[in-house]
Coordinates of C-alpha atoms in Angstrom, one line a residue:
M1 CA 11.7 18.9 -3.6
L2 CA 13.7 15.9 -2.4
I3 CA 13.5 14.3 1.0
C4 CA 15.8 11.4 2.1
C5 CA 15.0 10.9 5.7
E6 CA 18.2 9.4 7.0
N7 CA 20.8 9.3 4.2
K8 CA 22.2 12.8 3.3
E9 CA 23.9 11.3 0.3
G10 CA 20.6 11.2 -1.5
V11 CA 18.2 8.6 -2.9
A12 CA 20.9 6.4 -4.6
G13 CA 22.7 5.9 -1.3
Q14 CA 19.4 5.2 0.6
I15 CA 18.3 2.7 -2.0
S16 CA 21.6 0.9 -1.6
L17 CA 21.2 0.8 2.2
I18 CA 17.7 -0.6 1.9
A19 CA 18.7 -3.2 -0.7
E20 CA 21.5 -4.4 1.5
A21 CA 19.2 -4.6 4.5
L22 CA 16.6 -6.6 2.7
K23 CA 19.2 -9.0 1.5
T24 CA 19.8 -10.0 5.1
K25 CA 16.1 -10.6 5.9
G26 CA 14.4 -14.0 5.4
R27 CA 10.7 -13.4 6.0
I28 CA 9.4 -10.1 4.6
A29 CA 5.8 -8.7 4.6
V30 CA 5.0 -6.2 1.8
L31 CA 2.1 -3.7 2.4
S32 CA 0.1 -1.5 0.0
H33 CA -2.1 1.3 1.2
N34 CA -5.9 0.8 1.4
N35 CA -8.1 2.2 -1.4
A36 CA -5.2 0.9 -3.5
D37 CA -4.2 2.4 -6.9
G38 CA -1.9 1.2 -9.6
D39 CA 1.2 2.7 -8.0
T40 CA 0.9 1.0 -4.6
L41 CA -0.1 -2.3 -6.2
G42 CA 2.4 -2.2 -8.9
S43 CA 5.2 -1.3 -6.5
C44 CA 4.3 -4.1 -4.1
I45 CA 4.0 -6.7 -6.8
A46 CA 7.3 -5.8 -8.5
A47 CA 9.1 -5.8 -5.1
C48 CA 7.6 -9.1 -4.1
I49 CA 8.7 -10.8 -7.3
A50 CA 12.2 -9.4 -7.0
L51 CA 12.5 -10.5 -3.3
Q52 CA 11.2 -14.0 -4.2
K53 CA 13.9 -14.3 -6.8
L54 CA 16.4 -13.7 -4.1
G55 CA 14.9 -16.6 -2.1
K56 CA 13.0 -14.6 0.4
D57 CA 9.8 -15.8 2.1
V58 CA 7.7 -12.9 1.1
S59 CA 3.9 -12.1 1.4
M60 CA 2.0 -9.2 0.0
I61 CA -0.7 -8.6 2.7
Y62 CA -3.7 -6.6 1.7
E63 CA -7.2 -6.2 3.0
E64 CA -9.3 -5.0 0.0
D65 CA -9.9 -6.8 -3.3
F66 CA -7.9 -5.6 -6.3
P67 CA -9.7 -2.9 -8.4
E68 CA -11.0 -4.4 -11.6
N69 CA -8.9 -2.2 -13.7
M70 CA -5.8 -3.6 -12.0
S71 CA -6.6 -7.2 -12.6
D72 CA -4.0 -7.7 -15.3
I73 CA -1.1 -6.9 -13.0
R74 CA -2.2 -9.5 -10.4
T75 CA -0.1 -12.2 -12.0
G76 CA 0.1 -15.8 -11.0
H77 CA 2.4 -15.7 -8.1
D78 CA 1.9 -17.3 -4.6
F79 CA 2.8 -14.3 -2.4
Y80 CA -0.7 -12.8 -2.2
M81 CA -2.3 -12.8 1.2
L82 CA -5.8 -11.2 1.6
L83 CA -6.6 -10.3 5.2
P84 CA -10.1 -11.8 5.9
P85 CA -12.6 -9.3 7.4
G86 CA -12.8 -9.6 11.1
D87 CA -9.9 -12.0 11.3
D88 CA -6.6 -10.6 12.5
S89 CA -4.8 -13.9 13.1
A90 CA -2.5 -13.3 10.1
L91 CA -1.3 -10.1 11.8
E92 CA 0.2 -12.2 14.6
R93 CA 2.8 -13.8 12.3
K94 CA 6.4 -12.7 12.9
W95 CA 8.3 -11.1 10.1
D96 CA 12.0 -10.2 9.8
A97 CA 11.0 -7.0 7.9
I98 CA 8.0 -5.0 6.9
A99 CA 8.2 -3.1 3.6
V100 CA 5.6 -0.4 3.0
F101 CA 5.1 1.1 -0.5
D102 CA 3.4 4.4 -1.4
A103 CA 1.8 5.0 2.0
A104 CA 2.5 8.4 3.6
D105 CA 0.9 7.5 6.9
P106 CA 0.5 4.2 8.8
K107 CA -3.2 5.1 9.0
L108 CA -3.5 4.3 5.3
L109 CA -2.7 0.6 6.1
G110 CA -5.9 0.0 8.0
R111 CA -5.8 -3.0 10.3
R112 CA -2.3 -3.9 9.0
A113 CA -0.8 -0.9 10.8
K114 CA -0.7 -3.3 13.7
L115 CA 2.2 -5.0 12.0
L116 CA 4.3 -1.9 12.4
E117 CA 3.8 -1.8 16.1
K118 CA 5.8 -5.0 16.8
A119 CA 8.0 -5.0 13.6
E120 CA 11.7 -5.6 14.1
F121 CA 12.6 -3.6 11.0
V122 CA 10.4 -1.4 8.7
V123 CA 11.3 -0.1 5.3
N124 CA 9.2 2.8 4.0
I125 CA 9.4 3.8 0.3
D126 CA 7.2 6.6 -1.1
H127 CA 7.1 9.7 -3.2
H128 CA 4.6 11.8 -1.2
I129 CA 6.1 14.8 0.4
S130 CA 3.7 14.4 3.3
N131 CA 5.2 11.1 4.3
Y132 CA 5.8 10.7 8.1
C133 CA 9.1 8.8 7.6
F134 CA 7.9 6.1 10.0
G135 CA 10.4 3.4 8.9
D136 CA 13.7 2.4 10.2
L137 CA 14.9 3.1 6.7
N138 CA 13.0 5.6 4.6
I139 CA 13.1 6.8 1.0
V140 CA 10.7 9.7 0.3
D141 CA 11.6 11.1 -3.1
A142 CA 9.1 13.8 -4.0
D143 CA 11.0 14.3 -7.3
A144 CA 10.0 10.7 -8.5
S145 CA 6.9 10.4 -10.7
S146 CA 5.7 7.4 -8.6
T147 CA 6.8 5.0 -6.0
A148 CA 7.1 2.4 -8.8
E149 CA 9.9 4.5 -10.3
I150 CA 11.8 4.2 -7.0
V151 CA 11.1 0.4 -6.9
Y152 CA 12.6 0.0 -10.3
Q153 CA 15.8 1.5 -9.0
L154 CA 15.6 -0.7 -5.9
I155 CA 15.2 -3.8 -8.1
E156 CA 18.3 -2.8 -10.0
E157 CA 20.2 -2.3 -6.7
L158 CA 19.1 -5.8 -5.6
G159 CA 20.7 -7.2 -8.7
V160 CA 17.6 -8.9 -9.9
P161 CA 17.1 -8.9 -13.7
L162 CA 13.8 -7.4 -14.8
D163 CA 11.2 -9.9 -16.1
H164 CA 7.8 -9.5 -17.8
D165 CA 5.7 -9.5 -14.6
M166 CA 7.9 -7.0 -12.8
A167 CA 8.0 -4.8 -15.9
L168 CA 4.2 -5.0 -16.1
A169 CA 3.8 -3.9 -12.5
I170 CA 6.3 -1.1 -12.8
Y171 CA 4.7 0.2 -16.0
A172 CA 1.3 0.1 -14.3
G173 CA 2.5 2.2 -11.3
I174 CA 4.2 4.8 -13.4
C175 CA 1.5 5.0 -16.1
T176 CA -1.4 5.4 -13.6
D177 CA 0.3 7.9 -11.3
T178 CA 1.3 10.1 -14.2
G179 CA -2.2 10.0 -15.7
G180 CA -0.9 8.2 -18.8
F181 CA 2.2 10.4 -18.9
S182 CA 0.1 13.6 -18.9
Y183 CA 0.5 15.0 -15.4
S184 CA 3.1 17.5 -14.3
N185 CA 5.0 14.8 -12.5
T186 CA 5.9 13.2 -15.8
T187 CA 9.7 13.3 -16.3
A188 CA 12.3 12.1 -18.7
V189 CA 13.3 9.5 -16.1
C190 CA 9.9 7.9 -15.9
H191 CA 9.7 7.8 -19.7
E192 CA 13.1 6.1 -19.8
I193 CA 12.0 3.5 -17.2
A194 CA 8.7 2.9 -19.0
A195 CA 10.5 2.4 -22.3
R196 CA 12.6 -0.3 -20.7
T197 CA 9.5 -2.1 -19.4
L198 CA 8.0 -2.1 -22.8
M199 CA 10.8 -4.3 -24.1
F200 CA 9.0 -7.2 -22.3
G201 CA 6.0 -7.1 -24.7
I202 CA 3.5 -5.3 -22.5
D203 CA 0.2 -4.7 -24.2
V204 CA 0.0 -1.0 -23.7
A205 CA -3.2 -0.4 -25.6
N206 CA -5.1 -2.9 -23.5
L207 CA -3.7 -1.6 -20.2
R208 CA -4.4 2.0 -21.0
F209 CA -8.0 1.1 -21.9
K210 CA -8.5 -0.6 -18.6
F211 CA -6.7 2.1 -16.6
F212 CA -8.4 5.1 -18.1
D213 CA -11.2 4.4 -20.5
A214 CA -13.2 1.3 -19.5
I215 CA -16.2 2.2 -17.4
S216 CA -19.0 0.2 -15.8
I217 CA -22.7 1.1 -16.0
G218 CA -22.4 2.2 -12.4
K219 CA -19.6 4.6 -13.3
L220 CA -21.6 5.9 -16.3
H221 CA -24.4 6.7 -13.9
C222 CA -21.9 8.5 -11.6
H223 CA -20.8 10.6 -14.5
G224 CA -24.3 11.8 -15.0
Y225 CA -24.7 12.5 -11.2
V226 CA -21.5 14.6 -11.3
A227 CA -22.7 16.6 -14.3
N228 CA -26.0 17.3 -12.6
T229 CA -24.8 18.1 -9.0
L230 CA -21.4 19.6 -9.4
K231 CA -21.2 23.1 -7.8
L232 CA -18.8 25.9 -8.6
H233 CA -17.5 28.2 -5.9
E234 CA -15.0 31.0 -5.5
G235 CA -16.0 32.7 -8.8
G236 CA -15.9 29.4 -10.7
K237 CA -12.4 28.4 -9.5
C238 CA -13.4 25.6 -7.2
A239 CA -15.6 22.6 -8.2
I240 CA -17.1 20.4 -5.5
V241 CA -19.1 17.1 -5.7
V242 CA -20.5 15.3 -2.7
V243 CA -22.0 11.8 -3.0
S244 CA -23.5 9.9 -0.2
A245 CA -23.5 6.1 0.3
A246 CA -27.3 6.1 -0.3
T247 CA -26.9 7.9 -3.6
L248 CA -24.2 5.5 -4.7
A249 CA -26.6 2.6 -4.0
E250 CA -29.3 4.3 -6.0
L251 CA -26.9 4.7 -8.9
G252 CA -26.0 1.1 -8.8
A253 CA -22.4 2.2 -8.3
T254 CA -19.5 1.2 -6.1
G255 CA -16.6 3.1 -4.6
E256 CA -14.4 1.8 -7.4
D257 CA -16.8 3.5 -9.9
C258 CA -15.9 6.8 -8.3
E259 CA -12.2 6.6 -9.2
G260 CA -11.2 9.5 -11.4
L261 CA -14.4 11.4 -11.1
V262 CA -12.6 14.3 -9.4
N263 CA -11.0 15.0 -12.7
I264 CA -14.3 16.0 -14.3
G265 CA -14.3 19.2 -12.1
R266 CA -10.6 19.7 -12.7
N267 CA -11.1 19.7 -16.4
I268 CA -13.6 22.6 -16.4
V269 CA -12.2 25.8 -17.9
G270 CA -11.5 28.2 -15.1
V271 CA -11.4 25.7 -12.3
K272 CA -8.3 25.7 -10.2
V273 CA -9.3 23.1 -7.6
S274 CA -11.6 20.1 -7.8
M275 CA -12.9 18.3 -4.8
F276 CA -14.8 15.0 -4.8
A277 CA -16.2 13.6 -1.5
R278 CA -17.6 10.1 -1.3
E279 CA -19.2 8.6 1.8
V280 CA -17.4 5.4 2.7
R281 CA -19.1 4.8 6.0
P282 CA -22.0 6.6 7.7
G283 CA -20.8 10.1 8.4
E284 CA -17.3 9.4 7.0
F285 CA -16.2 10.8 3.6
R286 CA -13.1 10.1 1.5
I287 CA -11.9 13.3 -0.2
N288 CA -10.1 13.5 -3.5
L289 CA -8.4 16.8 -4.3
R290 CA -7.0 17.9 -7.7
S291 CA -5.5 21.1 -9.0
R292 CA -3.6 22.3 -12.0
G293 CA -0.7 23.3 -9.8
D294 CA -1.9 26.9 -9.0
V295 CA -3.1 25.7 -5.6
D296 CA -1.2 23.3 -3.4
V297 CA -4.0 20.8 -2.6
S298 CA -1.6 18.8 -0.3
A299 CA -1.8 21.8 2.1
I300 CA -5.6 21.5 2.1
A301 CA -5.4 17.8 2.7
R302 CA -2.9 18.3 5.6
L303 CA -5.3 20.7 7.3
L304 CA -7.8 17.8 7.3
D305 CA -5.3 15.2 8.5
G306 CA -4.4 13.9 5.0
G307 CA -1.7 14.4 2.5
G308 CA -0.4 14.0 -1.0
H309 CA 1.1 16.1 -3.8
R310 CA 0.7 19.7 -4.8
S311 CA -1.6 18.7 -7.7
A312 CA -3.2 15.6 -6.2
A313 CA -4.0 14.8 -2.6
G314 CA -6.6 13.3 -0.4
C315 CA -7.9 12.9 3.2
T316 CA -10.8 11.5 5.2
I317 CA -13.2 13.6 7.2
K318 CA -16.1 12.8 9.5
A319 CA -19.2 14.9 8.9
A320 CA -22.8 14.8 7.9
P321 CA -23.3 15.1 4.1
S322 CA -24.7 18.6 4.5
E323 CA -21.5 19.7 6.3
V324 CA -18.9 18.4 3.9
E325 CA -19.0 21.2 1.4
A326 CA -18.5 23.9 4.0
I327 CA -15.6 22.0 5.6
L328 CA -13.8 21.7 2.3
L329 CA -14.4 25.4 1.4
G330 CA -13.1 26.4 4.8
A331 CA -9.9 24.5 4.3
L332 CA -9.4 25.9 0.8
R333 CA -9.9 29.5 2.0
E334 CA -7.5 29.0 4.9
V335 CA -4.8 27.8 2.5
C336 CA -5.4 30.4 -0.2
N337 CA -5.9 33.5 2.0

């Protein structure tokens, strides 16, 4: 499905409108979503580099440290602005435009959502069908493999030649959001764009190791916990794991160590839906949902005030650890019955 929120001529026309609008802006803030992955980070970095090359005063404002496996794409540019905990003074700065990448809902911006409230002009670029189209100009292309794929097209429309650092960021976004070109969102288009990025000498083997294979001791312990506690429901078609903050501390693990663990359940023969719940604050759980496409997990996520794609989605719920499993099963049954 394809959504272009304002421009009925399609994605190409909307990209052209956004490119022309950004060319008229001087000071631009670029925002990733919290709990950042390779797509939102790669999209923001590539866009920032391109806008700087056009002479723009651009800042990538974020409020969480980069995940360790994304350290290679945080190249040596001067546009990074980490929002200090408890200090919102940076949010008072005036911008000519705010550009948001890969965030379906302003809630995913955390404290930075405040920037949207007083923004003169907001650009919203995403590939999640659940996007709220909260920008003055929006591109929501659910046919795109990743937001980075759309950003690549935007950079072309801006007339900025691709360089190594932009290519690295674009590759990271496409590669991670397609599961190393193995998920159902992998297309000929994303392969073509990835091929162009590789012309800049990207070390694919090193990146893929960091993105998918490298694990910490904490993550190794998490693998053991998942193997020992995973529960199968609905005749073996649904796998659920719930991990509390206290358990994570006992395992010597962090939230970052939990990335990708939902796929363990998804990979079990016979499982159609995998659910992984991690306590991020007392009584608050971040939920990752995966399927092989037989069940639309974005519909499950929407019931719980989240969103995503048919095969990969997420949400946040407030509940006691003992209640999480029942809440998730209830949402699954509501969608499937």
